[in-house]
Short mmCIF file of C-alpha atoms in Angstrom, two decimals:
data_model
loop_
_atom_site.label_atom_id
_atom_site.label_comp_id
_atom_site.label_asym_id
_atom_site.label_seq_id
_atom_site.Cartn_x
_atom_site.Cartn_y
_atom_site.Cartn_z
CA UNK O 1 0.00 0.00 0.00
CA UNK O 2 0.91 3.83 0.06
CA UNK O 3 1.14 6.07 2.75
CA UNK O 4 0.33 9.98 2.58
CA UNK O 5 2.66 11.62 5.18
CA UNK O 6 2.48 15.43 6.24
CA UNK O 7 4.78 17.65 7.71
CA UNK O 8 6.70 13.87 8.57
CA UNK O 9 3.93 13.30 11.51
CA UNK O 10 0.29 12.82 9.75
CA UNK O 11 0.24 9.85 8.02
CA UNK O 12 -2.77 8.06 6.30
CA UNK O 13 -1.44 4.05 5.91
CA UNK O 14 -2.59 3.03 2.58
CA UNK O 15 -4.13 -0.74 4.01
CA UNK O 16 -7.79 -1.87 3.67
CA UNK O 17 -8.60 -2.94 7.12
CA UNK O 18 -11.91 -4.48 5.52
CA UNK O 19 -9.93 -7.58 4.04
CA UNK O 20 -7.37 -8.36 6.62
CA UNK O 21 -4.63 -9.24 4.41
CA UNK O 22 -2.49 -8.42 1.56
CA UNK O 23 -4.15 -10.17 -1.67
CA UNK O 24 -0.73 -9.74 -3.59
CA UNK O 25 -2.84 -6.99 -5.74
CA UNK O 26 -1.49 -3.41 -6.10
CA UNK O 27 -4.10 -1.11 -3.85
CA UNK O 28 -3.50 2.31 -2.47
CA UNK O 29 -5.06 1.07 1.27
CA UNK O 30 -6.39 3.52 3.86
CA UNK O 31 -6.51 4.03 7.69
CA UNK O 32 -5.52 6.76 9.77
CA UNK O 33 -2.48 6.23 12.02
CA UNK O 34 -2.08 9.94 13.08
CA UNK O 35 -4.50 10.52 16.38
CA UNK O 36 -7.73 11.14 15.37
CA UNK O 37 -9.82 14.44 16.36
CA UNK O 38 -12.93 15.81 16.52
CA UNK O 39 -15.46 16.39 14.61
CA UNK O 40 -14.37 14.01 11.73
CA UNK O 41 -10.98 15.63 11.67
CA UNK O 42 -7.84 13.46 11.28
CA UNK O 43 -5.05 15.70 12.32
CA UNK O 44 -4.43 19.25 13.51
CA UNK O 45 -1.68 21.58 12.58
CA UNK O 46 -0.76 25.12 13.08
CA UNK O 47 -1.14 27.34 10.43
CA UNK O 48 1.54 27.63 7.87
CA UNK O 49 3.66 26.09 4.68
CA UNK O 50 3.72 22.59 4.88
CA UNK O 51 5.36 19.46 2.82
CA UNK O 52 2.57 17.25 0.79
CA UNK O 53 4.02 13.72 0.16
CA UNK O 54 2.96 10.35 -0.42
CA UNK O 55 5.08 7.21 -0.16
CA UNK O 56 4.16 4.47 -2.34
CA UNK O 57 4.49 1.05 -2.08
CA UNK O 58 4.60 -2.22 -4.45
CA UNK O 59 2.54 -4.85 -2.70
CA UNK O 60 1.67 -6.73 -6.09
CA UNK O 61 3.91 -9.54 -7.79
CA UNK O 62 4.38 -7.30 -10.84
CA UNK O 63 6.70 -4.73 -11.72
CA UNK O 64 4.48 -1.11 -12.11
CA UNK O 65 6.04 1.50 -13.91
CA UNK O 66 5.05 5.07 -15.36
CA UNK O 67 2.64 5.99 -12.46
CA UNK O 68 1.20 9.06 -11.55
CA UNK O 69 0.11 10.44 -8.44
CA UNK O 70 -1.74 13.03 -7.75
CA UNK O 71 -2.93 15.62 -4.66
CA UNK O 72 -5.69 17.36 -4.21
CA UNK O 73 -6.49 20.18 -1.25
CA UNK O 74 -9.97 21.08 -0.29
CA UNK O 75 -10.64 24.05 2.01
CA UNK O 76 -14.01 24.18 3.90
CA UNK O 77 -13.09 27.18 5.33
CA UNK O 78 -14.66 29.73 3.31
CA UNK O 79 -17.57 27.17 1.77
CA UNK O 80 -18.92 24.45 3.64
CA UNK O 81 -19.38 22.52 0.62
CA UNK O 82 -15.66 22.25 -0.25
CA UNK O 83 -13.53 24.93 -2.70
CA UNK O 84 -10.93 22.40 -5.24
CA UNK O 85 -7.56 25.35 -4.06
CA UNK O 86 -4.70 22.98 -4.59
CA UNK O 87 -4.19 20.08 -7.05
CA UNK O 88 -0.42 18.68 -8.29
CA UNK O 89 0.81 15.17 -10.02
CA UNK O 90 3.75 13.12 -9.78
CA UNK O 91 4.58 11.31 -12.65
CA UNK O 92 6.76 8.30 -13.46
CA UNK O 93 6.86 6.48 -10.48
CA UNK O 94 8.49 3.12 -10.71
CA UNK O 95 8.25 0.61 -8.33
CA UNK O 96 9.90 -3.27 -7.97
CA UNK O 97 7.42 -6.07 -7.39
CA UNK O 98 6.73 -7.09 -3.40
CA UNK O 99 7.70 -3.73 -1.55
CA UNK O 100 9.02 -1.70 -4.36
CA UNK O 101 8.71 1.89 -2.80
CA UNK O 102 8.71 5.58 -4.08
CA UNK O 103 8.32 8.46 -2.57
CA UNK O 104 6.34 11.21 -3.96
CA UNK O 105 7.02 14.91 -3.24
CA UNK O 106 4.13 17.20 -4.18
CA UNK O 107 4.42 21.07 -3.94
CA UNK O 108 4.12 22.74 -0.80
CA UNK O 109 0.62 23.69 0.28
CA UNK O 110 0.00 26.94 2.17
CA UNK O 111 -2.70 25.81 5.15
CA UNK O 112 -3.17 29.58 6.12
CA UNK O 113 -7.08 29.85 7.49
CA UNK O 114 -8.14 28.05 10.50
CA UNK O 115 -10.56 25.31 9.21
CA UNK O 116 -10.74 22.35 7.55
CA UNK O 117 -9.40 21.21 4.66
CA UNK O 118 -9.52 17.57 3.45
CA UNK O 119 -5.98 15.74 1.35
CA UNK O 120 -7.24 14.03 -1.30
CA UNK O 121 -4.09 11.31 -2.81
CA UNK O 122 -5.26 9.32 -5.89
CA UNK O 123 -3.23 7.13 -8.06
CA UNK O 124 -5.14 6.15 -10.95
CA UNK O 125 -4.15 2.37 -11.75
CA UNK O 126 -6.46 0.93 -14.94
CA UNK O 127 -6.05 -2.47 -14.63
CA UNK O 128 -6.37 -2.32 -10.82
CA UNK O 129 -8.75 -4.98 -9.40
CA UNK O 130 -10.03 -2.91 -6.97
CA UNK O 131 -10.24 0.82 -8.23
CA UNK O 132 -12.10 2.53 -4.92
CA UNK O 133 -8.64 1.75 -3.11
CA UNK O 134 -6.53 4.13 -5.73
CA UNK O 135 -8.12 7.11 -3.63
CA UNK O 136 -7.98 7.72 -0.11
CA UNK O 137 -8.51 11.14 1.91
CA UNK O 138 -6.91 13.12 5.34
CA UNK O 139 -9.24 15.64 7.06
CA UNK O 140 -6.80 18.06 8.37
CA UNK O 141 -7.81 20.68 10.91
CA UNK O 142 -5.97 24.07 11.30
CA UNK O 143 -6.37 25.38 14.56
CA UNK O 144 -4.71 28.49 15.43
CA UNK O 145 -6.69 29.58 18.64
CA UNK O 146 -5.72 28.43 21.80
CA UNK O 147 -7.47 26.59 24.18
CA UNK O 148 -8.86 28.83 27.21
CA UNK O 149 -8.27 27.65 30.91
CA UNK O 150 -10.81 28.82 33.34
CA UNK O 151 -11.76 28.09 37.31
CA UNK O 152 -13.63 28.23 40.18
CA UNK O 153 -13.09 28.07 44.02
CA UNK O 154 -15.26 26.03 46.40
CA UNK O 155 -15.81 28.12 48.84
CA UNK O 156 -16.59 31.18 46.13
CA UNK O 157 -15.63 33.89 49.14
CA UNK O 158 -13.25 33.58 51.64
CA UNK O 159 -14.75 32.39 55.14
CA UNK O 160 -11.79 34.10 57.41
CA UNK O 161 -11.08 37.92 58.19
CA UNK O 162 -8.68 40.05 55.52
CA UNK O 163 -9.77 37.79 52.62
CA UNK O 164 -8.26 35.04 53.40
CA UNK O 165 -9.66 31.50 53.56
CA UNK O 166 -9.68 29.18 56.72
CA UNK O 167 -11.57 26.44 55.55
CA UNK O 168 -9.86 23.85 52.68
CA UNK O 169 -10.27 25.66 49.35
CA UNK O 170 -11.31 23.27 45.87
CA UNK O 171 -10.07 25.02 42.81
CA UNK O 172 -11.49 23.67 39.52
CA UNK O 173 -9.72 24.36 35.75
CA UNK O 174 -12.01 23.61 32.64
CA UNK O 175 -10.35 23.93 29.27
CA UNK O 176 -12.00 24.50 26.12
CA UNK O 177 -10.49 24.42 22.26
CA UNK O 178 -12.88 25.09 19.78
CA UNK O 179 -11.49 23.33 17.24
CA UNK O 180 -8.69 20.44 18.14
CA UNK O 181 -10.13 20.40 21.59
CA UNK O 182 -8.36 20.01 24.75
CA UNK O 183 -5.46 17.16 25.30
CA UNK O 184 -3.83 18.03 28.46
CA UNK O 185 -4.52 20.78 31.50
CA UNK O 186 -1.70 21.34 33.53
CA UNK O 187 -0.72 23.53 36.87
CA UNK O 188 1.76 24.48 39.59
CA UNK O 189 1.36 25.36 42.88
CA UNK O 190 3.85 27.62 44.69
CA UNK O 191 6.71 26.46 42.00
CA UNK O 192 6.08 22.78 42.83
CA UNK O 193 6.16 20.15 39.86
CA UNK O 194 3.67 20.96 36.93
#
């Protein structure tokens, strides 16, 4: 199978979970090994120029030369339907028989709205025995924002004289993110460990 890798840390495996095995036929196979997100959303990056690649791989007995691959970026920032902003091709990509591998190295793609966009990698193969696999897709989400950390005390006003407290005091953080969501909160108390 192929593998769509961005920025060297998304990457989209190129295997068809559905069969459980290799049939020995050349597929492009698909299944997210980046963390998924939510909301649909595959990965999450920060906004800015980054690398569009796909590594292909020979999984088929026969030799496959002359392919081309080709990218495609949709942004679902500005229309919810999806705007075609970014399309490129590879051509003549060789590969051995049983793991002959290629890597593909599209132009850059500028991700520069928070949003969604969706990676679409295709590698058209005519004689392939199972077409739908010679297409495969990343939902990438650009999140620029950052996640907001609020809290609340338990008791809300302090019991003693002067403003201070002299019962124990319960302080509780809730994060929000918008977008990629929230993966970790962390704190320190009095420069203790975080």
């Amino acid at each position: 199978g192929d593998w769509i890798s961005i920025n060297g840390g998304a990457f989209a495996s190129i295997y068809d979970s559905s069969s459980g095995s290799i049939d020995g036929n050349w597929n492009i196979r698909a299944g997210v090994q980046s963390g998924g997100g939510p909301g649909g959303v595959d990965i999450y990056l920060a906004p800015g120029v980054q690398p569009v690649q796909a590594i292909v791989n020979n999984l088929g007995t026969f030799v496959q030369n002359g392919l081309n691959a080709h990218a495609e970026i949709w942004e679902y920032v500005s229309n919810p339907n999806g705007t075609l902003d970014y399309t490129d091709d590879v051509p003549g990509i060789n590969l051995n028989a049983l793991g002959g591998e290629a890597t593909a190295s599209f132009d850059t793609y500028n991700f520069a709205d928070e949003g969604n966009y969706k990676l679409v990698i295709s590698l058209p193969l005519g004689n392939d025995d199972v077409p739908a696999n010679n297409e495969k897709d990343l939902t990438i989400g650009i999140d620029d924002t950052p996640p907001v950390t609020t809290h609340t005390v338990t008791p809300a006003a302090p019991d003693g004289t002067n403003g201070w407290y002299v019962s124990n005091v319960t302080i509780k953080l809730t994060a929000t993110d918008a977008m990629s969501g929230v993966d970790v909160i962390k704190y320190q108390v009095d420069g203790g460990s975080w």
